[in-house]
Coordinates of C-alpha atoms and ligand atoms in Angstrom, one line a residue:
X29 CA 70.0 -107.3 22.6
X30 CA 67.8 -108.4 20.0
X31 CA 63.9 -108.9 19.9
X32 CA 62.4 -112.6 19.7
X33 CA 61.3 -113.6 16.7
X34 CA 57.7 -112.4 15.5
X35 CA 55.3 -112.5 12.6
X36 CA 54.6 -109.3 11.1
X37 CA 51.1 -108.3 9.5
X38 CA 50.2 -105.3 7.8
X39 CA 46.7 -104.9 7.3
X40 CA 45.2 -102.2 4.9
X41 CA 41.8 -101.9 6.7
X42 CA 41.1 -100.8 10.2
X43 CA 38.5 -103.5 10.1
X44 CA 41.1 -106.0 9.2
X45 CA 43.9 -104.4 12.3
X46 CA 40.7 -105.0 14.7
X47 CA 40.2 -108.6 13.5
X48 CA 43.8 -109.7 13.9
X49 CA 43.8 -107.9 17.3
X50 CA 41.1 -110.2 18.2
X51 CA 42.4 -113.2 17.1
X52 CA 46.1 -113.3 17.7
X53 CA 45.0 -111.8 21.7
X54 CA 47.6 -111.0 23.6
X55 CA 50.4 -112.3 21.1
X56 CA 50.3 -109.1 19.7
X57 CA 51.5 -105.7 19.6
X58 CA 50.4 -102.5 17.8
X59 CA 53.3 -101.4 15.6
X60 CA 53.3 -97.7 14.5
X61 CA 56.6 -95.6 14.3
X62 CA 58.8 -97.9 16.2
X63 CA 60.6 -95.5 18.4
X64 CA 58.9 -96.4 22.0
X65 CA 58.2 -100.1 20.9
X66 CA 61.1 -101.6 19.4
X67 CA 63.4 -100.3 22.1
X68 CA 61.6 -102.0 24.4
X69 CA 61.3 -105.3 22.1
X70 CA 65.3 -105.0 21.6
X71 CA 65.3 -104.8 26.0
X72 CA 63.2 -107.9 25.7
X73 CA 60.7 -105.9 28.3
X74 CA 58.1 -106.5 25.4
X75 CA 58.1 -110.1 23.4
X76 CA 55.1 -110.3 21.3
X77 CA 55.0 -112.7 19.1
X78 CA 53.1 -110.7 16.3
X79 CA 53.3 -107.4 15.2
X80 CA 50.5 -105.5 13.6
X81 CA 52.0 -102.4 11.5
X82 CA 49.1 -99.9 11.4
X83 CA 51.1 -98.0 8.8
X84 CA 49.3 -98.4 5.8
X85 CA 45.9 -98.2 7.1
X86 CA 45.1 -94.8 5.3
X87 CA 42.3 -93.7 7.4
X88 CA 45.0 -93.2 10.7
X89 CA 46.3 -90.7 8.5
X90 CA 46.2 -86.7 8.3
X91 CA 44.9 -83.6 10.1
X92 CA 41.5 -81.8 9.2
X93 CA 39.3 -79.6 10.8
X94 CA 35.3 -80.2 11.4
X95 CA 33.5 -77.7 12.5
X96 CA 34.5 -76.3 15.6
X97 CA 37.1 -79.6 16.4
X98 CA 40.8 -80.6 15.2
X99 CA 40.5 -83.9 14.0
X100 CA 43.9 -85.9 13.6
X101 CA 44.3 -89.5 12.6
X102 CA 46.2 -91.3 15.3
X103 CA 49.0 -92.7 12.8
X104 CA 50.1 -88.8 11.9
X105 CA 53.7 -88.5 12.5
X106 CA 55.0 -85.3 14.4
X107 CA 56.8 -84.4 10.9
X108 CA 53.0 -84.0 9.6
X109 CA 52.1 -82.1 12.7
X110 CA 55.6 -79.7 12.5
X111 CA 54.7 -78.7 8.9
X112 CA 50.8 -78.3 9.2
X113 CA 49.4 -75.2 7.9
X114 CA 45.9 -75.6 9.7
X115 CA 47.9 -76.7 13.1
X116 CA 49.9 -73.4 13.5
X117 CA 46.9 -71.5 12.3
X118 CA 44.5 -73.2 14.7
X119 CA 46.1 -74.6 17.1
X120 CA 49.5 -73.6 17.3
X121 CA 50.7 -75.2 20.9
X122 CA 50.6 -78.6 19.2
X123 CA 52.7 -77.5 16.7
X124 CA 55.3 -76.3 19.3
X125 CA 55.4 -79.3 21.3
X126 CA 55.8 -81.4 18.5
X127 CA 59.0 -79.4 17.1
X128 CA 60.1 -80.4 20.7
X129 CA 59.9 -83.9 20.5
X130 CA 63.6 -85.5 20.1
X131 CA 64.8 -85.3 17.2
X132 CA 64.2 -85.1 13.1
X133 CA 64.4 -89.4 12.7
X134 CA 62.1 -89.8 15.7
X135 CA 59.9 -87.1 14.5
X136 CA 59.8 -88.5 11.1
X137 CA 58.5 -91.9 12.1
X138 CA 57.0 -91.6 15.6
X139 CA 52.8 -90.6 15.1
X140 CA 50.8 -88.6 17.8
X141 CA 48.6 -91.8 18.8
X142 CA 51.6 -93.6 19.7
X143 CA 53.0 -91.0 21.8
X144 CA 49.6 -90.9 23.6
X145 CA 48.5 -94.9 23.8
X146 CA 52.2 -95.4 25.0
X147 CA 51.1 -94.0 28.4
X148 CA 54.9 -92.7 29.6
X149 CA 54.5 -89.7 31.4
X150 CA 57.7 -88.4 29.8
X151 CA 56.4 -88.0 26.4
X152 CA 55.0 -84.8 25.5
X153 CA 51.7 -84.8 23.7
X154 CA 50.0 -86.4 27.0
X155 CA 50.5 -83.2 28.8
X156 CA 49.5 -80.9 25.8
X157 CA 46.6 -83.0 25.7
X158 CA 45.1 -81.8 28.9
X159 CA 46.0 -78.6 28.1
X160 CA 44.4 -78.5 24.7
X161 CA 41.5 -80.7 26.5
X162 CA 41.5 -83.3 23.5
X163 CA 39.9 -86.6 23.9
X164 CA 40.4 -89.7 22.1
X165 CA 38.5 -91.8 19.8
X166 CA 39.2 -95.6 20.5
X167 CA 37.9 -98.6 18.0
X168 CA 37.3 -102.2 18.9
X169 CA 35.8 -104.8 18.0
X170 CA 32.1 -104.0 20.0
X171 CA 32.0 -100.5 18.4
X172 CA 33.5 -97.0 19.7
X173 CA 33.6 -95.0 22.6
X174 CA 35.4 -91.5 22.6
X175 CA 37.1 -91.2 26.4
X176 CA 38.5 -87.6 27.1
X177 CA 42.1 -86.9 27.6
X178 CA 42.0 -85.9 31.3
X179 CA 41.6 -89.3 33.0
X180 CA 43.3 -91.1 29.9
X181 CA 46.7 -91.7 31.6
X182 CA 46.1 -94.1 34.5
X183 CA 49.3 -94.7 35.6
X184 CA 53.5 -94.8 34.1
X185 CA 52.8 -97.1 30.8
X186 CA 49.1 -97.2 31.9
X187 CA 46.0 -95.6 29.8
X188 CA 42.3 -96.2 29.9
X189 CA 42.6 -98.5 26.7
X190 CA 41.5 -102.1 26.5
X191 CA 43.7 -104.9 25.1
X192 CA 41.9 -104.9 21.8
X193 CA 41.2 -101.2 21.0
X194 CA 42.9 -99.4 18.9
X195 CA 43.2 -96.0 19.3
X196 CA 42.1 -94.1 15.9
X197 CA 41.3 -90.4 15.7
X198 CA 42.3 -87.5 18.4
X199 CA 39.9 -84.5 18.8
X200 CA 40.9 -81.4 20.0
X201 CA 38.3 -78.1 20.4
X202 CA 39.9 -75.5 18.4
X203 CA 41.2 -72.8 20.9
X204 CA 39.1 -69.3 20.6
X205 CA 40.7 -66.4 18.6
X206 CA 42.9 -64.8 20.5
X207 CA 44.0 -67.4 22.9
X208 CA 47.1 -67.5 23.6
X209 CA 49.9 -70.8 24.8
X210 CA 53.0 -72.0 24.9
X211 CA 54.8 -75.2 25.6
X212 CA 58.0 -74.5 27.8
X213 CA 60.6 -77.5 28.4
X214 CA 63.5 -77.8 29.9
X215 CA 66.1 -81.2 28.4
X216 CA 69.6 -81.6 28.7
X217 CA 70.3 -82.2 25.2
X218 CA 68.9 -82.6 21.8
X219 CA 66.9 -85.6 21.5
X220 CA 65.9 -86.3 24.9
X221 CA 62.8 -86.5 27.1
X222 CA 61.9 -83.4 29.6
X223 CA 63.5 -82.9 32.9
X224 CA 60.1 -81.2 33.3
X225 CA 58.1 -78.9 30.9
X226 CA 54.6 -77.2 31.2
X227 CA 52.0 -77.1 28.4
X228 CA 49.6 -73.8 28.9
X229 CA 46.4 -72.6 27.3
X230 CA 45.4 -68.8 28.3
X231 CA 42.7 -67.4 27.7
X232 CA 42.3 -63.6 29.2
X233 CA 39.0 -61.0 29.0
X234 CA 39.0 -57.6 29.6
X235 CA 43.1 -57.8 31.4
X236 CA 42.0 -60.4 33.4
X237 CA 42.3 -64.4 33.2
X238 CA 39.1 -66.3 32.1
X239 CA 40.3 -69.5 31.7
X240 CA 43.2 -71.2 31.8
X241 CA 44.5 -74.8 31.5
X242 CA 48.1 -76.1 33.1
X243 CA 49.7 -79.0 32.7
X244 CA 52.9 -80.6 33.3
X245 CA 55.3 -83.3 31.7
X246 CA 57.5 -85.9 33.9
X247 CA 57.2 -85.2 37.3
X248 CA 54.9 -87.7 38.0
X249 CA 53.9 -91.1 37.3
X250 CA 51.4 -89.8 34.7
X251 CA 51.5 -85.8 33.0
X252 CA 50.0 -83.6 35.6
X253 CA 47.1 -81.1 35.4
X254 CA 47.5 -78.5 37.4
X255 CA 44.2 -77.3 38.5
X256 CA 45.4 -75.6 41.7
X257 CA 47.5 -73.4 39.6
X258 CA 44.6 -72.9 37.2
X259 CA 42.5 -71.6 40.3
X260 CA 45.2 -69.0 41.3
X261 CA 45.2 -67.4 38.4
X262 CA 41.4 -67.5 37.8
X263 CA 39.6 -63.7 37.6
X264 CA 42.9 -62.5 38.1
X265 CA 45.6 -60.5 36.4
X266 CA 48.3 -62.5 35.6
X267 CA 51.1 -59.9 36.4
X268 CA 54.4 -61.3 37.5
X269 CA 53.1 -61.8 41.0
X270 CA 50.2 -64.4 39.8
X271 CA 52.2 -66.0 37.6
X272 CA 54.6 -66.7 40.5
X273 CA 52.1 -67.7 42.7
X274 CA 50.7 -70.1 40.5
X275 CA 54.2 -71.8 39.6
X276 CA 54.5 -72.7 43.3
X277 CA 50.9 -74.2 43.4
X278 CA 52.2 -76.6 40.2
X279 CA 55.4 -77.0 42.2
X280 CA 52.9 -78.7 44.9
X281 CA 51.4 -81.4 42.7
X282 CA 55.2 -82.5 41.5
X283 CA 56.2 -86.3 42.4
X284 CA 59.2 -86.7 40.2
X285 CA 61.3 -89.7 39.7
X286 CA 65.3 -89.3 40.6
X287 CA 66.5 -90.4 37.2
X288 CA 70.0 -89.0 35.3
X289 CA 67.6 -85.8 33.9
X290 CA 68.3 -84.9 38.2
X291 CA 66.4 -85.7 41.9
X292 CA 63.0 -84.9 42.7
X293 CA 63.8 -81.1 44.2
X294 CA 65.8 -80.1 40.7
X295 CA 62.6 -81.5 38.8
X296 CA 60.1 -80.1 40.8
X297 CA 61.6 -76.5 41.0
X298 CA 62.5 -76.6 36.9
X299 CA 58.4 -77.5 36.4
X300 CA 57.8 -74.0 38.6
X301 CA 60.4 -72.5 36.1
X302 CA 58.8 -74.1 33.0
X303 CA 55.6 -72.9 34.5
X304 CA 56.4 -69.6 34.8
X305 CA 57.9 -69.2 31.4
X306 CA 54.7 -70.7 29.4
X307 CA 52.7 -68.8 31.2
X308 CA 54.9 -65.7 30.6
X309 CA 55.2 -66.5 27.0
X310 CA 51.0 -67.4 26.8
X311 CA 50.3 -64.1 28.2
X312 CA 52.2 -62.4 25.6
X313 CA 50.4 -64.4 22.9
X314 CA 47.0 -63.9 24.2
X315 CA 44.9 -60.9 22.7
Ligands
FAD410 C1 65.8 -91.2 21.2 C2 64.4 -90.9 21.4 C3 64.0 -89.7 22.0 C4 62.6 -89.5 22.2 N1 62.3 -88.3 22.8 C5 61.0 -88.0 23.0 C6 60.5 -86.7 23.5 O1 61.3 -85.8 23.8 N2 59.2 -86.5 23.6 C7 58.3 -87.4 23.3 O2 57.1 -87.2 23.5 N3 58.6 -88.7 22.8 C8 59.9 -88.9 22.6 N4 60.3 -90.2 22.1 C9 59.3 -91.2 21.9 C10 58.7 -91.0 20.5 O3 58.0 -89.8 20.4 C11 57.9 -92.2 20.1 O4 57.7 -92.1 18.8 C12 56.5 -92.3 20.8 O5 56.6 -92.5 22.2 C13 55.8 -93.6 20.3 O6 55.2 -93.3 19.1 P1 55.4 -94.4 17.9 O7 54.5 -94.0 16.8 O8 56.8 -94.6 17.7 O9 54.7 -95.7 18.6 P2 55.3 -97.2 18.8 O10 56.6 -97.2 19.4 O11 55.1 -97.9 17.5 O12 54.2 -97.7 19.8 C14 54.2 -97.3 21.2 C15 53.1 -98.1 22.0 O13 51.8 -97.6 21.6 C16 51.0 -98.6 21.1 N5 50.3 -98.0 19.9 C17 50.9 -97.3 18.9 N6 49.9 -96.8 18.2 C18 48.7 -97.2 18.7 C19 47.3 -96.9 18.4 N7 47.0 -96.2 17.3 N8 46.4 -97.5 19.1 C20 46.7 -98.2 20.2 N9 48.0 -98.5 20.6 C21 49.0 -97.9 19.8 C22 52.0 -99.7 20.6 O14 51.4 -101.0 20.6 C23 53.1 -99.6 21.7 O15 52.7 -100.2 22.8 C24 61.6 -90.4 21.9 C25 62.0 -91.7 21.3 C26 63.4 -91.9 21.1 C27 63.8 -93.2 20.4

């Protein structure tokens, strides 16, 4: 099919997105790579009638560090994220999952903040979000407010944004020296979502575990931190037995939808299997 006809602005200014936002309500869309937006346009299952590209609005753009926190403009595409020197040396899981995400023309075009504001619980940055424990910076027209990552995604398609905020700048904590992660998933194919994957931060003192942060991708209606599995592993060792242990606790929180990626048992066990493996691969990474 093809979208309805719309009117398409491209402001230069983030002052100048939030005042068309405002005025042209809900006639309008947010436009930044495309790749979750104009499908749906093309299905007809979203017909605004104006499109604001926030593509050359400068300030959404690029990845720097300040102080102790990652600081990366909500239009950066995963192509920027894939080739950033500061990223692998930081903050490497985010680099990982983005090399993850479909394929080089999606990856080219489609930015972090849409992945996020999109609020489908098969993309992957949601999940690594609560892993990395990022929060997100959102702008409108009465000012800012900064809402953390864990209690973002509200529901499938549903995030704590407002009609009229734009979301701006994502923070993440830079991960202490020697931590160690790994994002694990599973897809059928190049260039498709997860069957199920798992997004883990590790950190471990003296052999055993002193904090650790699990979350999963697409096997529920929203990503899935897996704090039950976090509390099994917890003062331990994570030997093979933990590990194990833990997988089945994240296997508990799974509520997958049947879809053509498999039915809700095949999901649920590959999330224990993506589990174990990140959790595996973390450990070997942690120092
Ligand atoms: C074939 C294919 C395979 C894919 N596979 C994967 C995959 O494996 N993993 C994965 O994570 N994703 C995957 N995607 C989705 C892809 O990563 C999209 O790029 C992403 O979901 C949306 O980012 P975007 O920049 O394209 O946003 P858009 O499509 O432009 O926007 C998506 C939504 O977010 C809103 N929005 C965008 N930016 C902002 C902002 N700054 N503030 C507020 N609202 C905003 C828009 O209004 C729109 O509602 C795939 C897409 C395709 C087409």
């Amino acid at each position: 099919m093809i979208a309805r006809e719309f009117d398409y602005h491209a402001p230069k200014t983030l002052p100048d997105a939030l005042s068309l936002l405002a005025t042209l309500g809900d006639e309008a869309k947010l436009l930044a790579g495309g790749h979750s937006l104009l499908p749906m346009m093309k299905l007809r299952f979203a017909q605004p009638a104006h499109l604001i590209d926030l593509g050359r609005i400068a300030e959404l753009k690029g990845i720097r560090e300040d102080g102790n926190t990652l600081v990366i403009g909500a239009m950066t595409t995963e192509n920027d994220l894939v080739w950033s020197a500061l990223l692998q040396a930081k903050c490497p899981l985010l680099v990982e999952g983005a090399r993850q995400i479909s394929d080089p023309q999606v990856r080219y075009k489609g930015t972090i903040g849409g992945d996020i504001a999109h609020g489908d619980p098969g993309n992957d940055h949601p999940a690594l979000m609560l892993a990395l424990d990022a929060s997100f910076v959102l702008r409108g027209a009465s000012g800012e407010r900064v809402v953390p990552a864990s209690g973002f995604f509200v529901g499938t398609y549903e995030t704590q944004m407002t009609p009229g905020e734009i979301l701006t700048q994502i923070r993440i904590p830079v991960p202490a020296a020697g931590t160690g992660s790994c994002y694990a998933k599973l897809k059928r194919k190049t260039g498709d979502f997860a069957a199920a994957a798992a997004a883990v931060v590790l950190r471990l003192k003296a052999g055993v575990v002193d904090d650790v942060r699990i979350a999963l991708t697409n096997v529920g209606p929203t990503p899935l931190r897996a704090t039950a599995a976090e509390a099994v592993l917890k003062g331990k060792a994570p030997d093979d037995a933990a590990i194990a242990a833990a997988a089945r606790a994240a296997m508990g929180i799974c509520a997958p939808s049947p879809d053509q990626r498999g039915d809700a048992e095949y999901k649920t066990a590959m999330a224990g299997e993506m589990t174990v493996r990140a959790l595996t691969m973390a450990r070997s990474r942690a120092r």
